[in-house]
Amino acid sequence: GQNIDQPTEMTATEGAIVQINCTYQTSGFNGLFWYQQHAGEAPTFLSYNVLDGLEEKGRFSSFLSRSKGYSYLLLKELQMKDSASYLCAVVDSNYQLIWGAGTKLIIKP
Amino acid sequence: GAGVSQSPSNKVTEKGKDVELRCDPISGHTALYWYRQRLGQGLEFLIYFQGNSAPDKSGLPSDRFSAERTGESVSTLTIQRTQQEDSAVYLCASSLVDRQETQYFGPGTRLLVL
């Protein structure tokens, strides 16, 4: 079957760095998305990786290793507003989008 | 507006009644998605429309759920004979072409079935 694994919850300190991992087992691969979702709000797009390597966007970076079926989202200089759920989603070979359950990130002062 | 809009924003209904939820995608987006999200849980895919192709209905949980889309515009999600387990936020998203594109989400409809 198809599976996306992310930690359920993580806690980090304001100003620190946190890495949220996502591993996937899917029938083929056509890209991986990261979305941010604040409580009570709709998800918003963060990043899209289809090639191996690191993509940096300000305080957020996303990494992909297709051979390992692995991605991570790196958040630097954490701010209280980064407290949210982070959703990993993979496009498989049939162009179906498979969503992870999300990682709830709690930022403490 | 420039974003995806959904209506109503909140809906309270009695068990057994039918409800209809509406989604207006971003103009020009050919792909449209419906998701369900129960409290504290991840996104549950319901249905996907891509242009004039037959929709992907593989995520619809039962035959009480149906959705339509008129061309590349408005979509409606209908839930017949609602059950308490249908209580959730129903999110609509659209993307430019297909599932490889960034999805833009609407604010959701919060459905409560009493």
PDB file of C-alpha atoms in Angstrom:
ATOM      1  CA  GLY A   1       0.000   0.000   0.000  1.00  0.00           C
ATOM      2  CA  GLN A   2       0.897   3.645  -0.109  1.00  0.00           C
ATOM      3  CA  ASN A   3       2.102   5.283   3.040  1.00  0.00           C
ATOM      4  CA  ILE A   4       3.355   8.647   4.246  1.00  0.00           C
ATOM      5  CA  ASP A   5       4.940   8.776   7.702  1.00  0.00           C
ATOM      6  CA  GLN A   6       5.491  11.903   9.751  1.00  0.00           C
ATOM      7  CA  PRO A   7       5.894  12.377  13.506  1.00  0.00           C
ATOM      8  CA  THR A   8       2.593  13.236  15.120  1.00  0.00           C
ATOM      9  CA  GLU A   9       3.907  16.068  17.245  1.00  0.00           C
ATOM     10  CA  MET A  10       7.131  17.961  17.876  1.00  0.00           C
ATOM     11  CA  THR A  11       8.112  20.654  20.330  1.00  0.00           C
ATOM     12  CA  ALA A  12      10.819  23.276  19.811  1.00  0.00           C
ATOM     13  CA  THR A  13      11.984  26.521  21.363  1.00  0.00           C
ATOM     14  CA  GLU A  14      11.577  29.991  19.897  1.00  0.00           C
ATOM     15  CA  GLY A  15      14.713  30.990  17.999  1.00  0.00           C
ATOM     16  CA  ALA A  16      15.882  27.420  17.537  1.00  0.00           C
ATOM     17  CA  ILE A  17      15.933  25.133  14.495  1.00  0.00           C
ATOM     18  CA  VAL A  18      13.621  22.161  13.942  1.00  0.00           C
ATOM     19  CA  GLN A  19      13.591  19.436  11.300  1.00  0.00           C
ATOM     20  CA  ILE A  20      10.347  17.668  10.441  1.00  0.00           C
ATOM     21  CA  ASN A  21      10.870  14.370   8.650  1.00  0.00           C
ATOM     22  CA  CYS A  22       8.630  12.652   6.140  1.00  0.00           C
ATOM     23  CA  THR A  23       9.177   9.172   4.740  1.00  0.00           C
ATOM     24  CA  TYR A  24       7.068   7.722   1.992  1.00  0.00           C
ATOM     25  CA  GLN A  25       6.366   4.424   0.287  1.00  0.00           C
ATOM     26  CA  THR A  26       4.364   5.079  -2.858  1.00  0.00           C
ATOM     27  CA  SER A  27       3.899   3.518  -6.252  1.00  0.00           C
ATOM     28  CA  GLY A  28       6.209   5.850  -8.099  1.00  0.00           C
ATOM     29  CA  PHE A  29       7.021   9.458  -7.416  1.00  0.00           C
ATOM     30  CA  ASN A  30       6.210  12.711  -9.156  1.00  0.00           C
ATOM     31  CA  GLY A  31       6.972  15.268  -6.512  1.00  0.00           C
ATOM     32  CA  LEU A  32       6.556  16.055  -2.831  1.00  0.00           C
ATOM     33  CA  PHE A  33       4.764  18.995  -1.231  1.00  0.00           C
ATOM     34  CA  TRP A  34       4.951  20.578   2.189  1.00  0.00           C
ATOM     35  CA  TYR A  35       1.989  22.586   3.447  1.00  0.00           C
ATOM     36  CA  GLN A  36       1.506  24.570   6.652  1.00  0.00           C
ATOM     37  CA  GLN A  37      -1.818  24.572   8.441  1.00  0.00           C
ATOM     38  CA  HIS A  38      -2.584  26.798  11.409  1.00  0.00           C
ATOM     39  CA  ALA A  39      -5.299  25.593  13.744  1.00  0.00           C
ATOM     40  CA  GLY A  40      -8.723  26.330  12.336  1.00  0.00           C
ATOM     41  CA  GLU A  41      -7.368  27.496   9.010  1.00  0.00           C
ATOM     42  CA  ALA A  42      -6.832  25.997   5.578  1.00  0.00           C
ATOM     43  CA  PRO A  43      -3.439  24.598   4.510  1.00  0.00           C
ATOM     44  CA  THR A  44      -1.063  26.909   2.683  1.00  0.00           C
ATOM     45  CA  PHE A  45       1.712  25.901   0.307  1.00  0.00           C
ATOM     46  CA  LEU A  46       5.298  25.935   1.550  1.00  0.00           C
ATOM     47  CA  SER A  47       7.410  23.981  -0.932  1.00  0.00           C
ATOM     48  CA  TYR A  48       7.538  21.486  -3.771  1.00  0.00           C
ATOM     49  CA  ASN A  49      10.482  19.147  -4.460  1.00  0.00           C
ATOM     50  CA  VAL A  50      10.774  16.839  -7.417  1.00  0.00           C
ATOM     51  CA  LEU A  51      14.573  16.577  -7.687  1.00  0.00           C
ATOM     52  CA  ASP A  52      17.010  15.482  -4.995  1.00  0.00           C
ATOM     53  CA  GLY A  53      18.578  18.155  -2.874  1.00  0.00           C
ATOM     54  CA  LEU A  54      17.831  21.114  -0.711  1.00  0.00           C
ATOM     55  CA  GLU A  55      15.574  24.013  -1.649  1.00  0.00           C
ATOM     56  CA  GLU A  56      15.834  27.077   0.533  1.00  0.00           C
ATOM     57  CA  LYS A  57      13.175  29.739   0.954  1.00  0.00           C
ATOM     58  CA  GLY A  58      13.996  32.200   3.659  1.00  0.00           C
ATOM     59  CA  ARG A  59      13.706  30.556   7.063  1.00  0.00           C
ATOM     60  CA  PHE A  60      12.238  27.391   5.549  1.00  0.00           C
ATOM     61  CA  SER A  61      14.128  24.737   3.578  1.00  0.00           C
ATOM     62  CA  SER A  62      12.960  21.438   2.152  1.00  0.00           C
ATOM     63  CA  PHE A  63      15.141  18.467   1.311  1.00  0.00           C
ATOM     64  CA  LEU A  64      14.415  15.430  -0.823  1.00  0.00           C
ATOM     65  CA  SER A  65      16.136  12.087  -1.332  1.00  0.00           C
ATOM     66  CA  ARG A  66      14.170  10.017  -3.819  1.00  0.00           C
ATOM     67  CA  SER A  67      16.376   6.947  -3.385  1.00  0.00           C
ATOM     68  CA  LYS A  68      15.609   6.925   0.331  1.00  0.00           C
ATOM     69  CA  GLY A  69      11.960   7.909   0.037  1.00  0.00           C
ATOM     70  CA  TYR A  70      12.678  10.726   2.447  1.00  0.00           C
ATOM     71  CA  SER A  71      12.120  14.425   2.818  1.00  0.00           C
ATOM     72  CA  TYR A  72      12.492  16.932   5.586  1.00  0.00           C
ATOM     73  CA  LEU A  73      11.301  20.437   6.248  1.00  0.00           C
ATOM     74  CA  LEU A  74      13.786  22.593   8.119  1.00  0.00           C
ATOM     75  CA  LEU A  75      12.579  25.648   9.984  1.00  0.00           C
ATOM     76  CA  LYS A  76      15.185  28.097  11.272  1.00  0.00           C
ATOM     77  CA  GLU A  77      14.942  30.985  13.729  1.00  0.00           C
ATOM     78  CA  LEU A  78      11.640  29.666  14.971  1.00  0.00           C
ATOM     79  CA  GLN A  79       8.930  32.159  15.774  1.00  0.00           C
ATOM     80  CA  MET A  80       5.801  31.635  17.821  1.00  0.00           C
ATOM     81  CA  LYS A  81       3.724  32.040  14.654  1.00  0.00           C
ATOM     82  CA  ASP A  82       5.364  28.877  13.264  1.00  0.00           C
ATOM     83  CA  SER A  83       3.229  26.841  15.663  1.00  0.00           C
ATOM     84  CA  ALA A  84       1.100  24.881  13.215  1.00  0.00           C
ATOM     85  CA  SER A  85       0.683  21.510  11.587  1.00  0.00           C
ATOM     86  CA  TYR A  86       3.003  20.664   8.714  1.00  0.00           C
ATOM     87  CA  LEU A  87       1.621  18.333   6.057  1.00  0.00           C
ATOM     88  CA  CYS A  88       3.723  16.225   3.695  1.00  0.00           C
ATOM     89  CA  ALA A  89       2.083  15.056   0.445  1.00  0.00           C
ATOM     90  CA  VAL A  90       3.472  12.927  -2.411  1.00  0.00           C
ATOM     91  CA  VAL A  91       2.336  12.643  -6.033  1.00  0.00           C
ATOM     92  CA  ASP A  92       2.586   9.003  -7.103  1.00  0.00           C
ATOM     93  CA  SER A  93       3.114   7.506 -10.552  1.00  0.00           C
ATOM     94  CA  ASN A  94      -0.621   7.677 -11.289  1.00  0.00           C
ATOM     95  CA  TYR A  95      -0.554  11.362 -10.380  1.00  0.00           C
ATOM     96  CA  GLN A  96      -2.573  10.696  -7.255  1.00  0.00           C
ATOM     97  CA  LEU A  97      -1.736  12.929  -4.313  1.00  0.00           C
ATOM     98  CA  ILE A  98      -1.113  11.007  -1.103  1.00  0.00           C
ATOM     99  CA  TRP A  99      -1.304  13.076   2.103  1.00  0.00           C
ATOM    100  CA  GLY A 100       0.446  12.447   5.393  1.00  0.00           C
ATOM    101  CA  ALA A 101      -1.465  12.986   8.620  1.00  0.00           C
ATOM    102  CA  GLY A 102       0.623  16.029   9.481  1.00  0.00           C
ATOM    103  CA  THR A 103       3.061  16.983  12.237  1.00  0.00           C
ATOM    104  CA  LYS A 104       1.846  19.349  14.926  1.00  0.00           C
ATOM    105  CA  LEU A 105       4.692  21.703  15.828  1.00  0.00           C
ATOM    106  CA  ILE A 106       4.532  23.421  19.202  1.00  0.00           C
ATOM    107  CA  ILE A 107       6.838  26.382  19.761  1.00  0.00           C
ATOM    108  CA  LYS A 108       7.685  27.307  23.346  1.00  0.00           C
ATOM    109  CA  PRO A 109       9.124  30.661  24.412  1.00  0.00           C
TER     110      PRO A 109
ATOM    111  CA  GLY B   1     -11.573  37.742  -5.137  1.00  0.00           C
ATOM    112  CA  ALA B   2      -8.347  36.069  -6.099  1.00  0.00           C
ATOM    113  CA  GLY B   3      -8.591  33.029  -3.852  1.00  0.00           C
ATOM    114  CA  VAL B   4     -10.743  29.936  -3.506  1.00  0.00           C
ATOM    115  CA  SER B   5     -14.028  30.686  -1.816  1.00  0.00           C
ATOM    116  CA  GLN B   6     -16.421  28.310  -0.106  1.00  0.00           C
ATOM    117  CA  SER B   7     -19.906  28.653   1.235  1.00  0.00           C
ATOM    118  CA  PRO B   8     -21.392  28.412   3.713  1.00  0.00           C
ATOM    119  CA  SER B   9     -18.562  28.929   6.168  1.00  0.00           C
ATOM    120  CA  ASN B  10     -20.517  27.108   8.852  1.00  0.00           C
ATOM    121  CA  LYS B  11     -23.442  24.726   8.627  1.00  0.00           C
ATOM    122  CA  VAL B  12     -25.392  23.091  11.410  1.00  0.00           C
ATOM    123  CA  THR B  13     -27.907  20.464  10.366  1.00  0.00           C
ATOM    124  CA  GLU B  14     -29.987  17.707  11.820  1.00  0.00           C
ATOM    125  CA  LYS B  15     -29.139  14.077  11.289  1.00  0.00           C
ATOM    126  CA  GLY B  16     -30.866  12.751   8.183  1.00  0.00           C
ATOM    127  CA  LYS B  17     -31.027  16.059   6.320  1.00  0.00           C
ATOM    128  CA  ASP B  18     -29.202  16.739   3.052  1.00  0.00           C
ATOM    129  CA  VAL B  19     -26.560  19.466   2.785  1.00  0.00           C
ATOM    130  CA  GLU B  20     -24.917  21.140  -0.176  1.00  0.00           C
ATOM    131  CA  LEU B  21     -21.529  22.784   0.028  1.00  0.00           C
ATOM    132  CA  ARG B  22     -20.199  25.123  -2.617  1.00  0.00           C
ATOM    133  CA  CYS B  23     -16.707  25.868  -3.888  1.00  0.00           C
ATOM    134  CA  ASP B  24     -15.597  28.621  -6.255  1.00  0.00           C
ATOM    135  CA  PRO B  25     -12.063  27.846  -7.468  1.00  0.00           C
ATOM    136  CA  ILE B  26      -9.479  30.339  -8.622  1.00  0.00           C
ATOM    137  CA  SER B  27     -10.296  31.493 -12.135  1.00  0.00           C
ATOM    138  CA  GLY B  28      -8.319  29.543 -14.705  1.00  0.00           C
ATOM    139  CA  HIS B  29      -7.618  26.585 -12.437  1.00  0.00           C
ATOM    140  CA  THR B  30      -8.692  23.406 -14.169  1.00  0.00           C
ATOM    141  CA  ALA B  31      -8.151  21.081 -11.218  1.00  0.00           C
ATOM    142  CA  LEU B  32     -10.424  21.059  -8.174  1.00  0.00           C
ATOM    143  CA  TYR B  33     -10.265  18.919  -5.040  1.00  0.00           C
ATOM    144  CA  TRP B  34     -12.547  18.228  -2.098  1.00  0.00           C
ATOM    145  CA  TYR B  35     -11.149  17.072   1.241  1.00  0.00           C
ATOM    146  CA  ARG B  36     -12.613  16.292   4.636  1.00  0.00           C
ATOM    147  CA  GLN B  37     -10.743  17.047   7.825  1.00  0.00           C
ATOM    148  CA  ARG B  38     -12.010  15.823  11.160  1.00  0.00           C
ATOM    149  CA  LEU B  39     -10.929  17.648  14.301  1.00  0.00           C
ATOM    150  CA  GLY B  40      -7.245  17.164  14.958  1.00  0.00           C
ATOM    151  CA  GLN B  41      -6.755  14.860  11.992  1.00  0.00           C
ATOM    152  CA  GLY B  42      -5.137  15.048   8.569  1.00  0.00           C
ATOM    153  CA  LEU B  43      -6.735  15.668   5.203  1.00  0.00           C
ATOM    154  CA  GLU B  44      -8.968  12.945   3.819  1.00  0.00           C
ATOM    155  CA  PHE B  45      -9.236  13.058   0.022  1.00  0.00           C
ATOM    156  CA  LEU B  46     -12.795  12.894  -1.308  1.00  0.00           C
ATOM    157  CA  ILE B  47     -12.921  13.738  -5.006  1.00  0.00           C
ATOM    158  CA  TYR B  48     -10.832  15.347  -7.748  1.00  0.00           C
ATOM    159  CA  PHE B  49     -11.985  17.099 -10.917  1.00  0.00           C
ATOM    160  CA  GLN B  50      -9.587  17.701 -13.787  1.00  0.00           C
ATOM    161  CA  GLY B  51     -10.904  19.693 -16.704  1.00  0.00           C
ATOM    162  CA  ASN B  52     -13.489  17.721 -18.648  1.00  0.00           C
ATOM    163  CA  SER B  53     -12.107  14.328 -17.588  1.00  0.00           C
ATOM    164  CA  ALA B  54     -14.142  11.903 -15.510  1.00  0.00           C
ATOM    165  CA  PRO B  55     -13.667  12.828 -11.844  1.00  0.00           C
ATOM    166  CA  ASP B  56     -11.605  10.694  -9.486  1.00  0.00           C
ATOM    167  CA  LYS B  57     -14.218   9.656  -6.929  1.00  0.00           C
ATOM    168  CA  SER B  58     -12.046   7.103  -5.178  1.00  0.00           C
ATOM    169  CA  GLY B  59     -12.109   8.976  -1.869  1.00  0.00           C
ATOM    170  CA  LEU B  60     -15.859   9.331  -1.437  1.00  0.00           C
ATOM    171  CA  PRO B  61     -16.692   7.437   1.782  1.00  0.00           C
ATOM    172  CA  SER B  62     -20.190   6.307   0.822  1.00  0.00           C
ATOM    173  CA  ASP B  63     -22.886   6.703  -1.790  1.00  0.00           C
ATOM    174  CA  ARG B  64     -24.396   9.460   0.349  1.00  0.00           C
ATOM    175  CA  PHE B  65     -21.609  11.704  -0.929  1.00  0.00           C
ATOM    176  CA  SER B  66     -21.606  13.149  -4.425  1.00  0.00           C
ATOM    177  CA  ALA B  67     -20.061  16.118  -6.166  1.00  0.00           C
ATOM    178  CA  GLU B  68     -20.518  17.976  -9.384  1.00  0.00           C
ATOM    179  CA  ARG B  69     -18.556  20.563 -11.229  1.00  0.00           C
ATOM    180  CA  THR B  70     -19.780  22.771 -14.026  1.00  0.00           C
ATOM    181  CA  GLY B  71     -17.014  23.016 -16.587  1.00  0.00           C
ATOM    182  CA  GLU B  72     -14.011  24.573 -14.922  1.00  0.00           C
ATOM    183  CA  SER B  73     -15.943  26.648 -12.436  1.00  0.00           C
ATOM    184  CA  VAL B  74     -18.110  26.090  -9.412  1.00  0.00           C
ATOM    185  CA  SER B  75     -18.325  22.739  -7.671  1.00  0.00           C
ATOM    186  CA  THR B  76     -20.904  21.493  -5.201  1.00  0.00           C
ATOM    187  CA  LEU B  77     -20.448  18.677  -2.716  1.00  0.00           C
ATOM    188  CA  THR B  78     -23.702  17.093  -1.597  1.00  0.00           C
ATOM    189  CA  ILE B  79     -24.109  14.908   1.450  1.00  0.00           C
ATOM    190  CA  GLN B  80     -27.427  13.109   1.643  1.00  0.00           C
ATOM    191  CA  ARG B  81     -29.015  11.803   4.833  1.00  0.00           C
ATOM    192  CA  THR B  82     -26.253  13.297   6.967  1.00  0.00           C
ATOM    193  CA  GLN B  83     -24.894  11.362   9.910  1.00  0.00           C
ATOM    194  CA  GLN B  84     -23.115  12.659  13.000  1.00  0.00           C
ATOM    195  CA  GLU B  85     -19.876  11.117  11.717  1.00  0.00           C
ATOM    196  CA  ASP B  86     -20.054  13.541   8.772  1.00  0.00           C
ATOM    197  CA  SER B  87     -19.254  16.415  11.125  1.00  0.00           C
ATOM    198  CA  ALA B  88     -15.964  17.856   9.920  1.00  0.00           C
ATOM    199  CA  VAL B  89     -14.412  20.701   7.991  1.00  0.00           C
ATOM    200  CA  TYR B  90     -14.844  20.267   4.249  1.00  0.00           C
ATOM    201  CA  LEU B  91     -11.995  21.893   2.351  1.00  0.00           C
ATOM    202  CA  CYS B  92     -11.916  22.699  -1.324  1.00  0.00           C
ATOM    203  CA  ALA B  93      -8.707  23.402  -3.227  1.00  0.00           C
ATOM    204  CA  SER B  94      -7.838  24.235  -6.802  1.00  0.00           C
ATOM    205  CA  SER B  95      -4.661  24.068  -8.821  1.00  0.00           C
ATOM    206  CA  LEU B  96      -3.669  25.300 -12.222  1.00  0.00           C
ATOM    207  CA  VAL B  97      -3.508  22.024 -14.112  1.00  0.00           C
ATOM    208  CA  ASP B  98      -3.178  18.830 -12.112  1.00  0.00           C
ATOM    209  CA  ARG B  99      -1.936  17.163  -8.949  1.00  0.00           C
ATOM    210  CA  GLN B 100       1.649  18.177  -9.604  1.00  0.00           C
ATOM    211  CA  GLU B 101       0.705  21.786  -9.142  1.00  0.00           C
ATOM    212  CA  THR B 102       0.449  23.766  -5.929  1.00  0.00           C
ATOM    213  CA  GLN B 103      -3.015  23.572  -4.429  1.00  0.00           C
ATOM    214  CA  TYR B 104      -4.699  26.672  -3.098  1.00  0.00           C
ATOM    215  CA  PHE B 105      -7.192  25.963  -0.381  1.00  0.00           C
ATOM    216  CA  GLY B 106     -10.431  27.670   0.441  1.00  0.00           C
ATOM    217  CA  PRO B 107     -11.312  28.534   4.049  1.00  0.00           C
ATOM    218  CA  GLY B 108     -13.474  25.445   4.429  1.00  0.00           C
ATOM    219  CA  THR B 109     -17.028  24.746   5.491  1.00  0.00           C
ATOM    220  CA  ARG B 110     -17.453  23.630   9.085  1.00  0.00           C
ATOM    221  CA  LEU B 111     -20.273  21.100   9.147  1.00  0.00           C
ATOM    222  CA  LEU B 112     -21.891  20.017  12.386  1.00  0.00           C
ATOM    223  CA  VAL B 113     -24.509  17.285  12.282  1.00  0.00           C
ATOM    224  CA  LEU B 114     -26.613  17.116  15.416  1.00  0.00           C
TER     225      LEU B 114
END
